[in-house]
């Protein structure tokens, strides 16, 4: 019943910027961590950035200083501002809400969005 929907992906030139958004629907009571992951073809899904309910953030070294994660637990929304994009940032980006307590769920669990394509190319 809980669904996460990403938006904001697209095609940009190196050095460009994109802002990704993810909004959850459903009866969510609490979210411990919101985050973004990405997966390039033939590669494993990797962590990009996370933010806790308390506001603590963590970034992959490869995006530190270029990407900024922000969110609002009350609005069940997380954002990823991506600046100075590089070709190696090309991937499908997935939002993730972890340790989520939701109506209809027996225990806390993680939820994933369907992914949004980010392509950085000249």
PDB file of C-alpha atoms in Angstrom:
ATOM      1  CA  UNK A   1       0.000   0.000   0.000  1.00  0.00           C
ATOM      2  CA  UNK A   2       2.931   2.325   0.626  1.00  0.00           C
ATOM      3  CA  UNK A   3       4.333   3.654  -2.617  1.00  0.00           C
ATOM      4  CA  UNK A   4       7.283   5.936  -3.325  1.00  0.00           C
ATOM      5  CA  UNK A   5       7.353   7.941  -6.542  1.00  0.00           C
ATOM      6  CA  UNK A   6      10.479   9.687  -7.825  1.00  0.00           C
ATOM      7  CA  UNK A   7      10.601  12.538 -10.289  1.00  0.00           C
ATOM      8  CA  UNK A   8      13.083  15.012 -11.694  1.00  0.00           C
ATOM      9  CA  UNK A   9      15.398  12.777 -13.658  1.00  0.00           C
ATOM     10  CA  UNK A  10      16.445  13.525 -17.185  1.00  0.00           C
ATOM     11  CA  UNK A  11      19.270  14.256 -19.572  1.00  0.00           C
ATOM     12  CA  UNK A  12      21.794  16.947 -18.702  1.00  0.00           C
ATOM     13  CA  UNK A  13      25.224  17.988 -19.882  1.00  0.00           C
ATOM     14  CA  UNK A  14      28.287  17.578 -17.677  1.00  0.00           C
ATOM     15  CA  UNK A  15      28.371  20.369 -15.141  1.00  0.00           C
ATOM     16  CA  UNK A  16      24.611  20.696 -15.139  1.00  0.00           C
ATOM     17  CA  UNK A  17      22.153  20.274 -12.296  1.00  0.00           C
ATOM     18  CA  UNK A  18      19.066  18.254 -11.491  1.00  0.00           C
ATOM     19  CA  UNK A  19      16.763  18.100  -8.501  1.00  0.00           C
ATOM     20  CA  UNK A  20      15.178  14.766  -7.700  1.00  0.00           C
ATOM     21  CA  UNK A  21      12.056  14.432  -5.599  1.00  0.00           C
ATOM     22  CA  UNK A  22      10.433  11.461  -3.936  1.00  0.00           C
ATOM     23  CA  UNK A  23       7.026  11.466  -2.301  1.00  0.00           C
ATOM     24  CA  UNK A  24       5.447   8.577  -0.450  1.00  0.00           C
ATOM     25  CA  UNK A  25       1.787   7.717  -0.346  1.00  0.00           C
ATOM     26  CA  UNK A  26       0.074   5.530   2.194  1.00  0.00           C
ATOM     27  CA  UNK A  27      -0.414   5.525   5.929  1.00  0.00           C
ATOM     28  CA  UNK A  28       3.125   5.987   7.197  1.00  0.00           C
ATOM     29  CA  UNK A  29       3.571   6.618  10.892  1.00  0.00           C
ATOM     30  CA  UNK A  30       7.313   7.087  11.103  1.00  0.00           C
ATOM     31  CA  UNK A  31      10.465   7.016   8.989  1.00  0.00           C
ATOM     32  CA  UNK A  32      13.890   6.586  10.523  1.00  0.00           C
ATOM     33  CA  UNK A  33      15.988   7.281   7.440  1.00  0.00           C
ATOM     34  CA  UNK A  34      15.336   8.631   3.962  1.00  0.00           C
ATOM     35  CA  UNK A  35      17.889   8.190   1.254  1.00  0.00           C
ATOM     36  CA  UNK A  36      18.915   7.956  -2.344  1.00  0.00           C
ATOM     37  CA  UNK A  37      20.655   5.089  -4.073  1.00  0.00           C
ATOM     38  CA  UNK A  38      21.723   4.625  -7.655  1.00  0.00           C
ATOM     39  CA  UNK A  39      22.459   1.758  -9.973  1.00  0.00           C
ATOM     40  CA  UNK A  40      24.303   1.891 -13.253  1.00  0.00           C
ATOM     41  CA  UNK A  41      24.055  -0.920 -15.821  1.00  0.00           C
ATOM     42  CA  UNK A  42      25.990  -4.015 -14.782  1.00  0.00           C
ATOM     43  CA  UNK A  43      26.803  -2.477 -11.413  1.00  0.00           C
ATOM     44  CA  UNK A  44      25.488  -2.982  -7.917  1.00  0.00           C
ATOM     45  CA  UNK A  45      23.139  -0.521  -6.330  1.00  0.00           C
ATOM     46  CA  UNK A  46      25.102   1.933  -4.228  1.00  0.00           C
ATOM     47  CA  UNK A  47      24.347   4.477  -1.557  1.00  0.00           C
ATOM     48  CA  UNK A  48      24.329   8.106  -2.641  1.00  0.00           C
ATOM     49  CA  UNK A  49      23.065   9.962   0.417  1.00  0.00           C
ATOM     50  CA  UNK A  50      20.909   9.515   3.493  1.00  0.00           C
ATOM     51  CA  UNK A  51      19.221  11.738   6.017  1.00  0.00           C
ATOM     52  CA  UNK A  52      17.834  10.693   9.385  1.00  0.00           C
ATOM     53  CA  UNK A  53      14.772  12.001  11.116  1.00  0.00           C
ATOM     54  CA  UNK A  54      17.123  13.949  13.364  1.00  0.00           C
ATOM     55  CA  UNK A  55      18.695  15.660  10.372  1.00  0.00           C
ATOM     56  CA  UNK A  56      22.012  13.838  10.207  1.00  0.00           C
ATOM     57  CA  UNK A  57      23.271  13.331   6.667  1.00  0.00           C
ATOM     58  CA  UNK A  58      25.730  11.005   5.041  1.00  0.00           C
ATOM     59  CA  UNK A  59      27.125  11.102   1.510  1.00  0.00           C
ATOM     60  CA  UNK A  60      29.130   8.858  -0.718  1.00  0.00           C
ATOM     61  CA  UNK A  61      32.621  10.218  -1.249  1.00  0.00           C
ATOM     62  CA  UNK A  62      31.973  10.482  -4.970  1.00  0.00           C
ATOM     63  CA  UNK A  63      29.155  13.010  -4.502  1.00  0.00           C
ATOM     64  CA  UNK A  64      30.364  14.885  -1.439  1.00  0.00           C
ATOM     65  CA  UNK A  65      30.250  18.614  -2.045  1.00  0.00           C
ATOM     66  CA  UNK A  66      28.151  18.268  -5.182  1.00  0.00           C
ATOM     67  CA  UNK A  67      24.912  16.673  -3.977  1.00  0.00           C
ATOM     68  CA  UNK A  68      22.660  17.782  -1.148  1.00  0.00           C
ATOM     69  CA  UNK A  69      19.948  15.673   0.425  1.00  0.00           C
ATOM     70  CA  UNK A  70      17.015  17.184   2.263  1.00  0.00           C
ATOM     71  CA  UNK A  71      13.698  15.908   3.456  1.00  0.00           C
ATOM     72  CA  UNK A  72      10.576  16.346   5.464  1.00  0.00           C
ATOM     73  CA  UNK A  73       9.303  13.366   7.432  1.00  0.00           C
ATOM     74  CA  UNK A  74       5.970  15.038   8.016  1.00  0.00           C
ATOM     75  CA  UNK A  75       5.454  15.532   4.298  1.00  0.00           C
ATOM     76  CA  UNK A  76       6.969  12.112   3.537  1.00  0.00           C
ATOM     77  CA  UNK A  77       9.229  13.718   0.991  1.00  0.00           C
ATOM     78  CA  UNK A  78      12.942  13.563   0.236  1.00  0.00           C
ATOM     79  CA  UNK A  79      14.953  15.588  -2.267  1.00  0.00           C
ATOM     80  CA  UNK A  80      18.340  15.284  -3.884  1.00  0.00           C
ATOM     81  CA  UNK A  81      19.901  18.390  -5.365  1.00  0.00           C
ATOM     82  CA  UNK A  82      22.612  17.351  -7.798  1.00  0.00           C
ATOM     83  CA  UNK A  83      25.097  19.939  -9.007  1.00  0.00           C
ATOM     84  CA  UNK A  84      28.241  19.724 -11.106  1.00  0.00           C
ATOM     85  CA  UNK A  85      27.041  16.481 -12.607  1.00  0.00           C
ATOM     86  CA  UNK A  86      29.555  14.141 -14.179  1.00  0.00           C
ATOM     87  CA  UNK A  87      29.128  11.406 -16.742  1.00  0.00           C
ATOM     88  CA  UNK A  88      29.853   8.851 -14.045  1.00  0.00           C
ATOM     89  CA  UNK A  89      26.726  10.009 -12.222  1.00  0.00           C
ATOM     90  CA  UNK A  90      24.634   8.412 -14.951  1.00  0.00           C
ATOM     91  CA  UNK A  91      22.393   5.804 -13.342  1.00  0.00           C
ATOM     92  CA  UNK A  92      18.896   4.998 -12.247  1.00  0.00           C
ATOM     93  CA  UNK A  93      18.293   6.752  -8.947  1.00  0.00           C
ATOM     94  CA  UNK A  94      16.063   5.183  -6.333  1.00  0.00           C
ATOM     95  CA  UNK A  95      14.662   6.743  -3.211  1.00  0.00           C
ATOM     96  CA  UNK A  96      14.489   4.672  -0.076  1.00  0.00           C
ATOM     97  CA  UNK A  97      12.609   5.074   3.169  1.00  0.00           C
ATOM     98  CA  UNK A  98      14.102   2.797   5.804  1.00  0.00           C
ATOM     99  CA  UNK A  99      12.757   1.520   9.102  1.00  0.00           C
ATOM    100  CA  UNK A 100       9.273   2.650   8.167  1.00  0.00           C
ATOM    101  CA  UNK A 101       6.315   2.002  10.396  1.00  0.00           C
ATOM    102  CA  UNK A 102       3.151   1.905   8.312  1.00  0.00           C
ATOM    103  CA  UNK A 103      -0.435   0.823   8.660  1.00  0.00           C
ATOM    104  CA  UNK A 104      -0.877  -2.730   7.463  1.00  0.00           C
ATOM    105  CA  UNK A 105       2.735  -3.721   8.032  1.00  0.00           C
ATOM    106  CA  UNK A 106       3.651  -6.231  10.703  1.00  0.00           C
ATOM    107  CA  UNK A 107       7.076  -4.751  11.371  1.00  0.00           C
ATOM    108  CA  UNK A 108       9.250  -1.836  10.382  1.00  0.00           C
ATOM    109  CA  UNK A 109      10.642  -2.249   6.889  1.00  0.00           C
ATOM    110  CA  UNK A 110      12.168  -0.449   3.949  1.00  0.00           C
ATOM    111  CA  UNK A 111      10.343   0.853   0.890  1.00  0.00           C
ATOM    112  CA  UNK A 112      11.783   1.678  -2.517  1.00  0.00           C
ATOM    113  CA  UNK A 113      10.713   3.879  -5.366  1.00  0.00           C
ATOM    114  CA  UNK A 114      10.566   2.672  -8.946  1.00  0.00           C
ATOM    115  CA  UNK A 115      13.601   4.696  -9.972  1.00  0.00           C
ATOM    116  CA  UNK A 116      14.219   7.695 -12.179  1.00  0.00           C
ATOM    117  CA  UNK A 117      16.830   7.822 -14.921  1.00  0.00           C
ATOM    118  CA  UNK A 118      19.606  10.388 -14.734  1.00  0.00           C
ATOM    119  CA  UNK A 119      21.788  10.642 -17.807  1.00  0.00           C
ATOM    120  CA  UNK A 120      24.775  12.967 -17.960  1.00  0.00           C
ATOM    121  CA  UNK A 121      26.154  13.284 -21.459  1.00  0.00           C
ATOM    122  CA  UNK A 122      27.595  15.878 -23.777  1.00  0.00           C
TER     123      UNK A 122
END
